[in-house]
Amino acid sequence: MASSLPLHHPTHCFVSTPKLKSFHNGWSPRPTWSFAADTKNHIRPIKATTETPSYPIFQPPQVEESPSELVPADPDFYKIGYARSMRAYGVEFKEGPDGFGVYASKDVEPLRRARVIMEIPLELMLTISQKLPWMFFPDIIPVGHPIFDIINSTNPETDWDLRLACLLLYAFDREDNFWQLYGDFLPSAEECTSLLLATEDELLELQDAKLTSTMTEQQHRAFKFWEKNWHSGVPLKIKRLAHDPERFIWAVGIAQSRCINMQVRIGALVQDVNMLIPYTDMLNHSFQPNCFLHWRFKDRMLEVMINAGQRIKKGDEMTINYLSGQQNDMFMQRYGFSSPVNPWDVIQFSGNARIHLDSFLSVFNIAGLPEEYYHNSRLSNDGDTFVDGAVLAAARTVPTWSDGDVPPIPSMERKAVKEIQEECQRMLAEFPTTSEQDQKLLDSMPEARRTLDAAIKYRLHRKLFIEKVTQALEIYQERILF
């Protein structure tokens, strides 16, 4: 679920050959397997609605639609279940430049009551519990299969991604399994933005030492797990699941970016489980989502429900928020994408300068508690588009003070703003490149590897956020102090 991570949702370094650098010995060739969807099929998607067409005389004249980069999914995409297929209501799946997405097939009005948009049979999902006694569903692993021992050797709470990756690889290998077909709609290793697949040079392009170290540790963790369990002496039924480390690391990236955590009642137990839910993982991420997601189990089906936060027109993409309250570095770790308008991004200021909080909020018409800041656009002038998620993040991260009804002193506010702006400029000067250079680099490499592209965008978004904070402080001075 990447911000098509995407979740979508959900990336630049000069690489001359498409190979993954091994952590142990040289370079290993990239495998030739691919799960890319066939985008040449232009058959109209099956609409999961049962509305009767109106009499022709009452139908409005058809309006020619402008050409779009979106390609409707093949009708078989909705019918690849075996015993039972998924059902979709009022939505359709389309593929664009960044992958699949879920789009409204009719106008959706904002209502207080949640509406069902999908029904997913439980047997189509991959589910594995987080705590002992651990269990998985569907029960596709036969007794005595070595993959069971590999999964059982992990920690259910901390190694959930490794466990789910093993189960996913086994599902790909099992004859007549749903995931053998659904895997064609998942991003291949070349299309995946997960930093687990990034090379050492690509991680350096992040220009973030902490994030680079974290991803390197995760890569080594996945590689050591593969090296331990896929050695030369393992049976062929295990070896063929992941012939090389990249295959396994790709599966771990898919598990991390498309997994959903929830509580499920299994018999008399209520278990915290990690689930790969097909079709639902096509919902992409947005920091300004138009839907809120809900779940409900009914008749061995998972009902996917949404509350529309605003009116969604026919053909508009339906988006959700993957990780509320998380910074860009967490989105990069989990999904491989970032945004310059993340309202929860943070800048670590070290100076003692402070500005008046209430004055800053009033200038930009920001209302609500700090955890729920939002822009009250009704108080803004028409055409004023400056305030976005980055300004909301500035309200949270810029050092501020508030002392009841004590008003700010203009001269003190001006001094504080200047000191904070100078610290922002020092932060920007510490980067090896500027935002303009990063943008030119992205424009010059349209065919760059997805991981390289994501890495450069991450550092670019970081600089754009700092620059936005500087601009917001300048506007604050102009509107309040002078």
PDB file of N, CA and C in Angstrom, residues 178-255:
ATOM      1  N   PHE A 178      -4.005 -18.393  -4.216  1.00  0.00           N
ATOM      2  CA  PHE A 178      -4.458 -17.071  -4.651  1.00  0.00           C
ATOM      3  C   PHE A 178      -3.298 -16.123  -4.874  1.00  0.00           C
ATOM      4  N   TRP A 179      -2.290 -16.150  -4.002  1.00  0.00           N
ATOM      5  CA  TRP A 179      -1.213 -15.174  -4.063  1.00  0.00           C
ATOM      6  C   TRP A 179      -0.300 -15.382  -5.259  1.00  0.00           C
ATOM      7  N   GLN A 180      -0.338 -16.581  -5.875  1.00  0.00           N
ATOM      8  CA  GLN A 180       0.419 -16.756  -7.103  1.00  0.00           C
ATOM      9  C   GLN A 180      -0.083 -15.815  -8.196  1.00  0.00           C
ATOM     10  N   LEU A 181      -1.392 -15.592  -8.225  1.00  0.00           N
ATOM     11  CA  LEU A 181      -1.976 -14.693  -9.222  1.00  0.00           C
ATOM     12  C   LEU A 181      -1.943 -13.239  -8.761  1.00  0.00           C
ATOM     13  N   TYR A 182      -2.243 -13.013  -7.484  1.00  0.00           N
ATOM     14  CA  TYR A 182      -2.259 -11.633  -6.983  1.00  0.00           C
ATOM     15  C   TYR A 182      -0.860 -11.020  -6.995  1.00  0.00           C
ATOM     16  N   GLY A 183       0.160 -11.873  -6.918  1.00  0.00           N
ATOM     17  CA  GLY A 183       1.532 -11.375  -6.942  1.00  0.00           C
ATOM     18  C   GLY A 183       1.863 -10.611  -8.204  1.00  0.00           C
ATOM     19  N   ASP A 184       1.116 -10.881  -9.302  1.00  0.00           N
ATOM     20  CA  ASP A 184       1.360 -10.138 -10.540  1.00  0.00           C
ATOM     21  C   ASP A 184       1.013  -8.662 -10.398  1.00  0.00           C
ATOM     22  N   PHE A 185       0.222  -8.313  -9.412  1.00  0.00           N
ATOM     23  CA  PHE A 185      -0.200  -6.923  -9.221  1.00  0.00           C
ATOM     24  C   PHE A 185       0.621  -6.219  -8.148  1.00  0.00           C
ATOM     25  N   LEU A 186       1.589  -6.912  -7.562  1.00  0.00           N
ATOM     26  CA  LEU A 186       2.475  -6.293  -6.585  1.00  0.00           C
ATOM     27  C   LEU A 186       3.681  -5.693  -7.299  1.00  0.00           C
ATOM     28  N   PRO A 187       4.289  -4.659  -6.727  1.00  0.00           N
ATOM     29  CA  PRO A 187       5.467  -4.069  -7.380  1.00  0.00           C
ATOM     30  C   PRO A 187       6.642  -5.035  -7.376  1.00  0.00           C
ATOM     31  N   SER A 188       7.347  -5.110  -8.473  1.00  0.00           N
ATOM     32  CA  SER A 188       8.532  -5.957  -8.561  1.00  0.00           C
ATOM     33  C   SER A 188       9.691  -5.294  -7.813  1.00  0.00           C
ATOM     34  N   ALA A 189      10.826  -5.970  -7.772  1.00  0.00           N
ATOM     35  CA  ALA A 189      11.992  -5.408  -7.091  1.00  0.00           C
ATOM     36  C   ALA A 189      12.427  -4.099  -7.735  1.00  0.00           C
ATOM     37  N   GLU A 190      12.276  -3.994  -9.068  1.00  0.00           N
ATOM     38  CA  GLU A 190      12.657  -2.760  -9.749  1.00  0.00           C
ATOM     39  C   GLU A 190      11.670  -1.636  -9.480  1.00  0.00           C
ATOM     40  N   GLU A 191      10.419  -1.974  -9.199  1.00  0.00           N
ATOM     41  CA  GLU A 191       9.381  -0.966  -8.976  1.00  0.00           C
ATOM     42  C   GLU A 191       9.215  -0.615  -7.502  1.00  0.00           C
ATOM     43  N   CYS A 192       9.751  -1.417  -6.618  1.00  0.00           N
ATOM     44  CA  CYS A 192       9.560  -1.219  -5.174  1.00  0.00           C
ATOM     45  C   CYS A 192      10.443  -0.079  -4.668  1.00  0.00           C
ATOM     46  N   THR A 193       9.889   0.782  -3.819  1.00  0.00           N
ATOM     47  CA  THR A 193      10.647   1.916  -3.276  1.00  0.00           C
ATOM     48  C   THR A 193      11.218   1.634  -1.893  1.00  0.00           C
ATOM     49  N   SER A 194      11.027   0.426  -1.367  1.00  0.00           N
ATOM     50  CA  SER A 194      11.536   0.107  -0.035  1.00  0.00           C
ATOM     51  C   SER A 194      13.045   0.289   0.018  1.00  0.00           C
ATOM     52  N   LEU A 195      13.521   1.007   1.041  1.00  0.00           N
ATOM     53  CA  LEU A 195      14.958   1.234   1.181  1.00  0.00           C
ATOM     54  C   LEU A 195      15.704  -0.029   1.564  1.00  0.00           C
ATOM     55  N   LEU A 196      15.002  -1.113   1.879  1.00  0.00           N
ATOM     56  CA  LEU A 196      15.677  -2.386   2.113  1.00  0.00           C
ATOM     57  C   LEU A 196      16.387  -2.860   0.849  1.00  0.00           C
ATOM     58  N   LEU A 197      15.903  -2.433  -0.313  1.00  0.00           N
ATOM     59  CA  LEU A 197      16.495  -2.819  -1.586  1.00  0.00           C
ATOM     60  C   LEU A 197      17.507  -1.800  -2.099  1.00  0.00           C
ATOM     61  N   ALA A 198      17.749  -0.748  -1.340  1.00  0.00           N
ATOM     62  CA  ALA A 198      18.683   0.295  -1.770  1.00  0.00           C
ATOM     63  C   ALA A 198      20.125  -0.171  -1.598  1.00  0.00           C
ATOM     64  N   THR A 199      20.991   0.293  -2.475  1.00  0.00           N
ATOM     65  CA  THR A 199      22.412   0.004  -2.357  1.00  0.00           C
ATOM     66  C   THR A 199      23.042   0.942  -1.327  1.00  0.00           C
ATOM     67  N   GLU A 200      24.277   0.660  -0.992  1.00  0.00           N
ATOM     68  CA  GLU A 200      24.986   1.498  -0.019  1.00  0.00           C
ATOM     69  C   GLU A 200      25.109   2.937  -0.507  1.00  0.00           C
ATOM     70  N   ASP A 201      25.406   3.107  -1.787  1.00  0.00           N
ATOM     71  CA  ASP A 201      25.528   4.455  -2.340  1.00  0.00           C
ATOM     72  C   ASP A 201      24.192   5.187  -2.339  1.00  0.00           C
ATOM     73  N   GLU A 202      23.110   4.465  -2.595  1.00  0.00           N
ATOM     74  CA  GLU A 202      21.789   5.095  -2.595  1.00  0.00           C
ATOM     75  C   GLU A 202      21.393   5.546  -1.202  1.00  0.00           C
ATOM     76  N   LEU A 203      21.751   4.788  -0.182  1.00  0.00           N
ATOM     77  CA  LEU A 203      21.446   5.205   1.188  1.00  0.00           C
ATOM     78  C   LEU A 203      22.219   6.459   1.563  1.00  0.00           C
ATOM     79  N   LEU A 204      23.420   6.617   1.037  1.00  0.00           N
ATOM     80  CA  LEU A 204      24.188   7.830   1.310  1.00  0.00           C
ATOM     81  C   LEU A 204      23.528   9.053   0.684  1.00  0.00           C
ATOM     82  N   GLU A 205      22.748   8.849  -0.384  1.00  0.00           N
ATOM     83  CA  GLU A 205      22.056   9.961  -1.028  1.00  0.00           C
ATOM     84  C   GLU A 205      20.952  10.540  -0.151  1.00  0.00           C
ATOM     85  N   LEU A 206      20.574   9.860   0.923  1.00  0.00           N
ATOM     86  CA  LEU A 206      19.571  10.392   1.845  1.00  0.00           C
ATOM     87  C   LEU A 206      20.056  11.648   2.549  1.00  0.00           C
ATOM     88  N   GLN A 207      21.389  11.755   2.717  1.00  0.00           N
ATOM     89  CA  GLN A 207      21.992  12.861   3.476  1.00  0.00           C
ATOM     90  C   GLN A 207      21.415  12.935   4.893  1.00  0.00           C
ATOM     91  N   ASP A 208      21.169  11.751   5.460  1.00  0.00           N
ATOM     92  CA  ASP A 208      20.644  11.624   6.822  1.00  0.00           C
ATOM     93  C   ASP A 208      21.363  10.440   7.453  1.00  0.00           C
ATOM     94  N   ALA A 209      22.363  10.723   8.275  1.00  0.00           N
ATOM     95  CA  ALA A 209      23.207   9.659   8.832  1.00  0.00           C
ATOM     96  C   ALA A 209      22.404   8.689   9.692  1.00  0.00           C
ATOM     97  N   LYS A 210      21.452   9.206  10.461  1.00  0.00           N
ATOM     98  CA  LYS A 210      20.665   8.335  11.342  1.00  0.00           C
ATOM     99  C   LYS A 210      19.792   7.381  10.539  1.00  0.00           C
ATOM    100  N   LEU A 211      19.105   7.884   9.530  1.00  0.00           N
ATOM    101  CA  LEU A 211      18.249   7.032   8.712  1.00  0.00           C
ATOM    102  C   LEU A 211      19.078   6.033   7.924  1.00  0.00           C
ATOM    103  N   THR A 212      20.229   6.471   7.418  1.00  0.00           N
ATOM    104  CA  THR A 212      21.113   5.559   6.687  1.00  0.00           C
ATOM    105  C   THR A 212      21.566   4.413   7.579  1.00  0.00           C
ATOM    106  N   SER A 213      21.929   4.727   8.823  1.00  0.00           N
ATOM    107  CA  SER A 213      22.358   3.687   9.762  1.00  0.00           C
ATOM    108  C   SER A 213      21.221   2.729  10.084  1.00  0.00           C
ATOM    109  N   THR A 214      20.025   3.263  10.276  1.00  0.00           N
ATOM    110  CA  THR A 214      18.872   2.416  10.588  1.00  0.00           C
ATOM    111  C   THR A 214      18.571   1.450   9.455  1.00  0.00           C
ATOM    112  N   MET A 215      18.572   1.938   8.213  1.00  0.00           N
ATOM    113  CA  MET A 215      18.256   1.078   7.079  1.00  0.00           C
ATOM    114  C   MET A 215      19.363   0.059   6.831  1.00  0.00           C
ATOM    115  N   THR A 216      20.599   0.442   7.081  1.00  0.00           N
ATOM    116  CA  THR A 216      21.694  -0.517   6.934  1.00  0.00           C
ATOM    117  C   THR A 216      21.553  -1.660   7.925  1.00  0.00           C
ATOM    118  N   GLU A 217      21.166  -1.336   9.155  1.00  0.00           N
ATOM    119  CA  GLU A 217      20.942  -2.373  10.156  1.00  0.00           C
ATOM    120  C   GLU A 217      19.792  -3.289   9.755  1.00  0.00           C
ATOM    121  N   GLN A 218      18.719  -2.729   9.207  1.00  0.00           N
ATOM    122  CA  GLN A 218      17.594  -3.558   8.773  1.00  0.00           C
ATOM    123  C   GLN A 218      17.980  -4.453   7.594  1.00  0.00           C
ATOM    124  N   GLN A 219      18.788  -3.930   6.687  1.00  0.00           N
ATOM    125  CA  GLN A 219      19.251  -4.751   5.573  1.00  0.00           C
ATOM    126  C   GLN A 219      20.084  -5.926   6.064  1.00  0.00           C
ATOM    127  N   HIS A 220      21.011  -5.658   6.992  1.00  0.00           N
ATOM    128  CA  HIS A 220      21.852  -6.725   7.540  1.00  0.00           C
ATOM    129  C   HIS A 220      21.009  -7.737   8.312  1.00  0.00           C
ATOM    130  N   ARG A 221      20.001  -7.267   9.012  1.00  0.00           N
ATOM    131  CA  ARG A 221      19.120  -8.178   9.760  1.00  0.00           C
ATOM    132  C   ARG A 221      18.411  -9.146   8.815  1.00  0.00           C
ATOM    133  N   ALA A 222      17.854  -8.615   7.717  1.00  0.00           N
ATOM    134  CA  ALA A 222      17.172  -9.474   6.750  1.00  0.00           C
ATOM    135  C   ALA A 222      18.155 -10.399   6.044  1.00  0.00           C
ATOM    136  N   PHE A 223      19.336  -9.880   5.723  1.00  0.00           N
ATOM    137  CA  PHE A 223      20.327 -10.702   5.028  1.00  0.00           C
ATOM    138  C   PHE A 223      20.822 -11.847   5.913  1.00  0.00           C
ATOM    139  N   LYS A 224      21.096 -11.562   7.178  1.00  0.00           N
ATOM    140  CA  LYS A 224      21.564 -12.616   8.082  1.00  0.00           C
ATOM    141  C   LYS A 224      20.501 -13.683   8.281  1.00  0.00           C
ATOM    142  N   PHE A 225      19.231 -13.274   8.328  1.00  0.00           N
ATOM    143  CA  PHE A 225      18.157 -14.255   8.463  1.00  0.00           C
ATOM    144  C   PHE A 225      18.113 -15.157   7.236  1.00  0.00           C
ATOM    145  N   TRP A 226      18.247 -14.571   6.051  1.00  0.00           N
ATOM    146  CA  TRP A 226      18.273 -15.372   4.834  1.00  0.00           C
ATOM    147  C   TRP A 226      19.491 -16.286   4.822  1.00  0.00           C
ATOM    148  N   GLU A 227      20.648 -15.764   5.193  1.00  0.00           N
ATOM    149  CA  GLU A 227      21.887 -16.550   5.180  1.00  0.00           C
ATOM    150  C   GLU A 227      21.814 -17.730   6.143  1.00  0.00           C
ATOM    151  N   LYS A 228      21.123 -17.530   7.264  1.00  0.00           N
ATOM    152  CA  LYS A 228      21.002 -18.579   8.279  1.00  0.00           C
ATOM    153  C   LYS A 228      20.069 -19.694   7.831  1.00  0.00           C
ATOM    154  N   ASN A 229      18.985 -19.338   7.154  1.00  0.00           N
ATOM    155  CA  ASN A 229      17.949 -20.321   6.841  1.00  0.00           C
ATOM    156  C   ASN A 229      17.940 -20.771   5.384  1.00  0.00           C
ATOM    157  N   TRP A 230      18.676 -20.098   4.512  1.00  0.00           N
ATOM    158  CA  TRP A 230      18.737 -20.490   3.111  1.00  0.00           C
ATOM    159  C   TRP A 230      20.169 -20.865   2.723  1.00  0.00           C
ATOM    160  N   HIS A 231      20.828 -21.609   3.581  1.00  0.00           N
ATOM    161  CA  HIS A 231      22.194 -22.049   3.295  1.00  0.00           C
ATOM    162  C   HIS A 231      22.168 -23.178   2.268  1.00  0.00           C
ATOM    163  N   SER A 232      23.337 -23.630   1.867  1.00  0.00           N
ATOM    164  CA  SER A 232      23.432 -24.606   0.777  1.00  0.00           C
ATOM    165  C   SER A 232      22.853 -25.962   1.136  1.00  0.00           C
ATOM    166  N   GLY A 233      22.711 -26.252   2.434  1.00  0.00           N
ATOM    167  CA  GLY A 233      22.234 -27.564   2.828  1.00  0.00           C
ATOM    168  C   GLY A 233      20.737 -27.678   3.014  1.00  0.00           C
ATOM    169  N   VAL A 234      19.988 -26.612   2.760  1.00  0.00           N
ATOM    170  CA  VAL A 234      18.538 -26.662   2.982  1.00  0.00           C
ATOM    171  C   VAL A 234      17.878 -27.456   1.863  1.00  0.00           C
ATOM    172  N   PRO A 235      16.709 -28.036   2.135  1.00  0.00           N
ATOM    173  CA  PRO A 235      16.006 -28.776   1.080  1.00  0.00           C
ATOM    174  C   PRO A 235      15.609 -27.861  -0.076  1.00  0.00           C
ATOM    175  N   LEU A 236      15.398 -28.472  -1.223  1.00  0.00           N
ATOM    176  CA  LEU A 236      15.028 -27.706  -2.411  1.00  0.00           C
ATOM    177  C   LEU A 236      13.718 -26.967  -2.216  1.00  0.00           C
ATOM    178  N   LYS A 237      12.781 -27.549  -1.447  1.00  0.00           N
ATOM    179  CA  LYS A 237      11.490 -26.908  -1.231  1.00  0.00           C
ATOM    180  C   LYS A 237      11.628 -25.593  -0.461  1.00  0.00           C
ATOM    181  N   ILE A 238      12.730 -25.410   0.250  1.00  0.00           N
ATOM    182  CA  ILE A 238      13.019 -24.133   0.918  1.00  0.00           C
ATOM    183  C   ILE A 238      13.865 -23.247   0.010  1.00  0.00           C
ATOM    184  N   LYS A 239      14.865 -23.838  -0.626  1.00  0.00           N
ATOM    185  CA  LYS A 239      15.792 -23.056  -1.444  1.00  0.00           C
ATOM    186  C   LYS A 239      15.080 -22.320  -2.575  1.00  0.00           C
ATOM    187  N   ARG A 240      14.068 -22.970  -3.179  1.00  0.00           N
ATOM    188  CA  ARG A 240      13.405 -22.356  -4.328  1.00  0.00           C
ATOM    189  C   ARG A 240      12.520 -21.175  -3.928  1.00  0.00           C
ATOM    190  N   LEU A 241      12.208 -21.016  -2.634  1.00  0.00           N
ATOM    191  CA  LEU A 241      11.405 -19.878  -2.196  1.00  0.00           C
ATOM    192  C   LEU A 241      12.161 -18.565  -2.344  1.00  0.00           C
ATOM    193  N   ALA A 242      13.468 -18.598  -2.108  1.00  0.00           N
ATOM    194  CA  ALA A 242      14.295 -17.387  -2.205  1.00  0.00           C
ATOM    195  C   ALA A 242      15.704 -17.804  -2.594  1.00  0.00           C
ATOM    196  N   HIS A 243      15.956 -17.868  -3.904  1.00  0.00           N
ATOM    197  CA  HIS A 243      17.253 -18.316  -4.392  1.00  0.00           C
ATOM    198  C   HIS A 243      18.373 -17.355  -4.011  1.00  0.00           C
ATOM    199  N   ASP A 244      18.070 -16.102  -3.827  1.00  0.00           N
ATOM    200  CA  ASP A 244      19.084 -15.104  -3.508  1.00  0.00           C
ATOM    201  C   ASP A 244      18.538 -14.165  -2.444  1.00  0.00           C
ATOM    202  N   PRO A 245      19.411 -13.400  -1.782  1.00  0.00           N
ATOM    203  CA  PRO A 245      18.947 -12.524  -0.692  1.00  0.00           C
ATOM    204  C   PRO A 245      17.997 -11.442  -1.156  1.00  0.00           C
ATOM    205  N   GLU A 246      18.138 -10.966  -2.395  1.00  0.00           N
ATOM    206  CA  GLU A 246      17.268  -9.889  -2.863  1.00  0.00           C
ATOM    207  C   GLU A 246      15.809 -10.344  -2.906  1.00  0.00           C
ATOM    208  N   ARG A 247      15.600 -11.600  -3.284  1.00  0.00           N
ATOM    209  CA  ARG A 247      14.235 -12.129  -3.333  1.00  0.00           C
ATOM    210  C   ARG A 247      13.595 -12.087  -1.946  1.00  0.00           C
ATOM    211  N   PHE A 248      14.362 -12.497  -0.923  1.00  0.00           N
ATOM    212  CA  PHE A 248      13.812 -12.490   0.435  1.00  0.00           C
ATOM    213  C   PHE A 248      13.644 -11.066   0.948  1.00  0.00           C
ATOM    214  N   ILE A 249      14.634 -10.206   0.687  1.00  0.00           N
ATOM    215  CA  ILE A 249      14.547  -8.826   1.152  1.00  0.00           C
ATOM    216  C   ILE A 249      13.381  -8.109   0.481  1.00  0.00           C
ATOM    217  N   TRP A 250      13.110  -8.423  -0.785  1.00  0.00           N
ATOM    218  CA  TRP A 250      11.929  -7.872  -1.454  1.00  0.00           C
ATOM    219  C   TRP A 250      10.662  -8.282  -0.727  1.00  0.00           C
ATOM    220  N   ALA A 251      10.567  -9.552  -0.325  1.00  0.00           N
ATOM    221  CA  ALA A 251       9.385 -10.032   0.391  1.00  0.00           C
ATOM    222  C   ALA A 251       9.235  -9.323   1.734  1.00  0.00           C
ATOM    223  N   VAL A 252      10.341  -9.060   2.414  1.00  0.00           N
ATOM    224  CA  VAL A 252      10.286  -8.325   3.684  1.00  0.00           C
ATOM    225  C   VAL A 252       9.784  -6.901   3.433  1.00  0.00           C
ATOM    226  N   GLY A 253      10.252  -6.266   2.355  1.00  0.00           N
ATOM    227  CA  GLY A 253       9.779  -4.923   2.022  1.00  0.00           C
ATOM    228  C   GLY A 253       8.291  -4.896   1.721  1.00  0.00           C
ATOM    229  N   ILE A 254       7.794  -5.917   1.006  1.00  0.00           N
ATOM    230  CA  ILE A 254       6.357  -6.005   0.729  1.00  0.00           C
ATOM    231  C   ILE A 254       5.585  -6.179   2.025  1.00  0.00           C
ATOM    232  N   ALA A 255       6.088  -7.029   2.926  1.00  0.00           N
ATOM    233  CA  ALA A 255       5.412  -7.257   4.208  1.00  0.00           C
ATOM    234  C   ALA A 255       5.347  -5.972   5.027  1.00  0.00           C
TER     235      ALA A 255
END
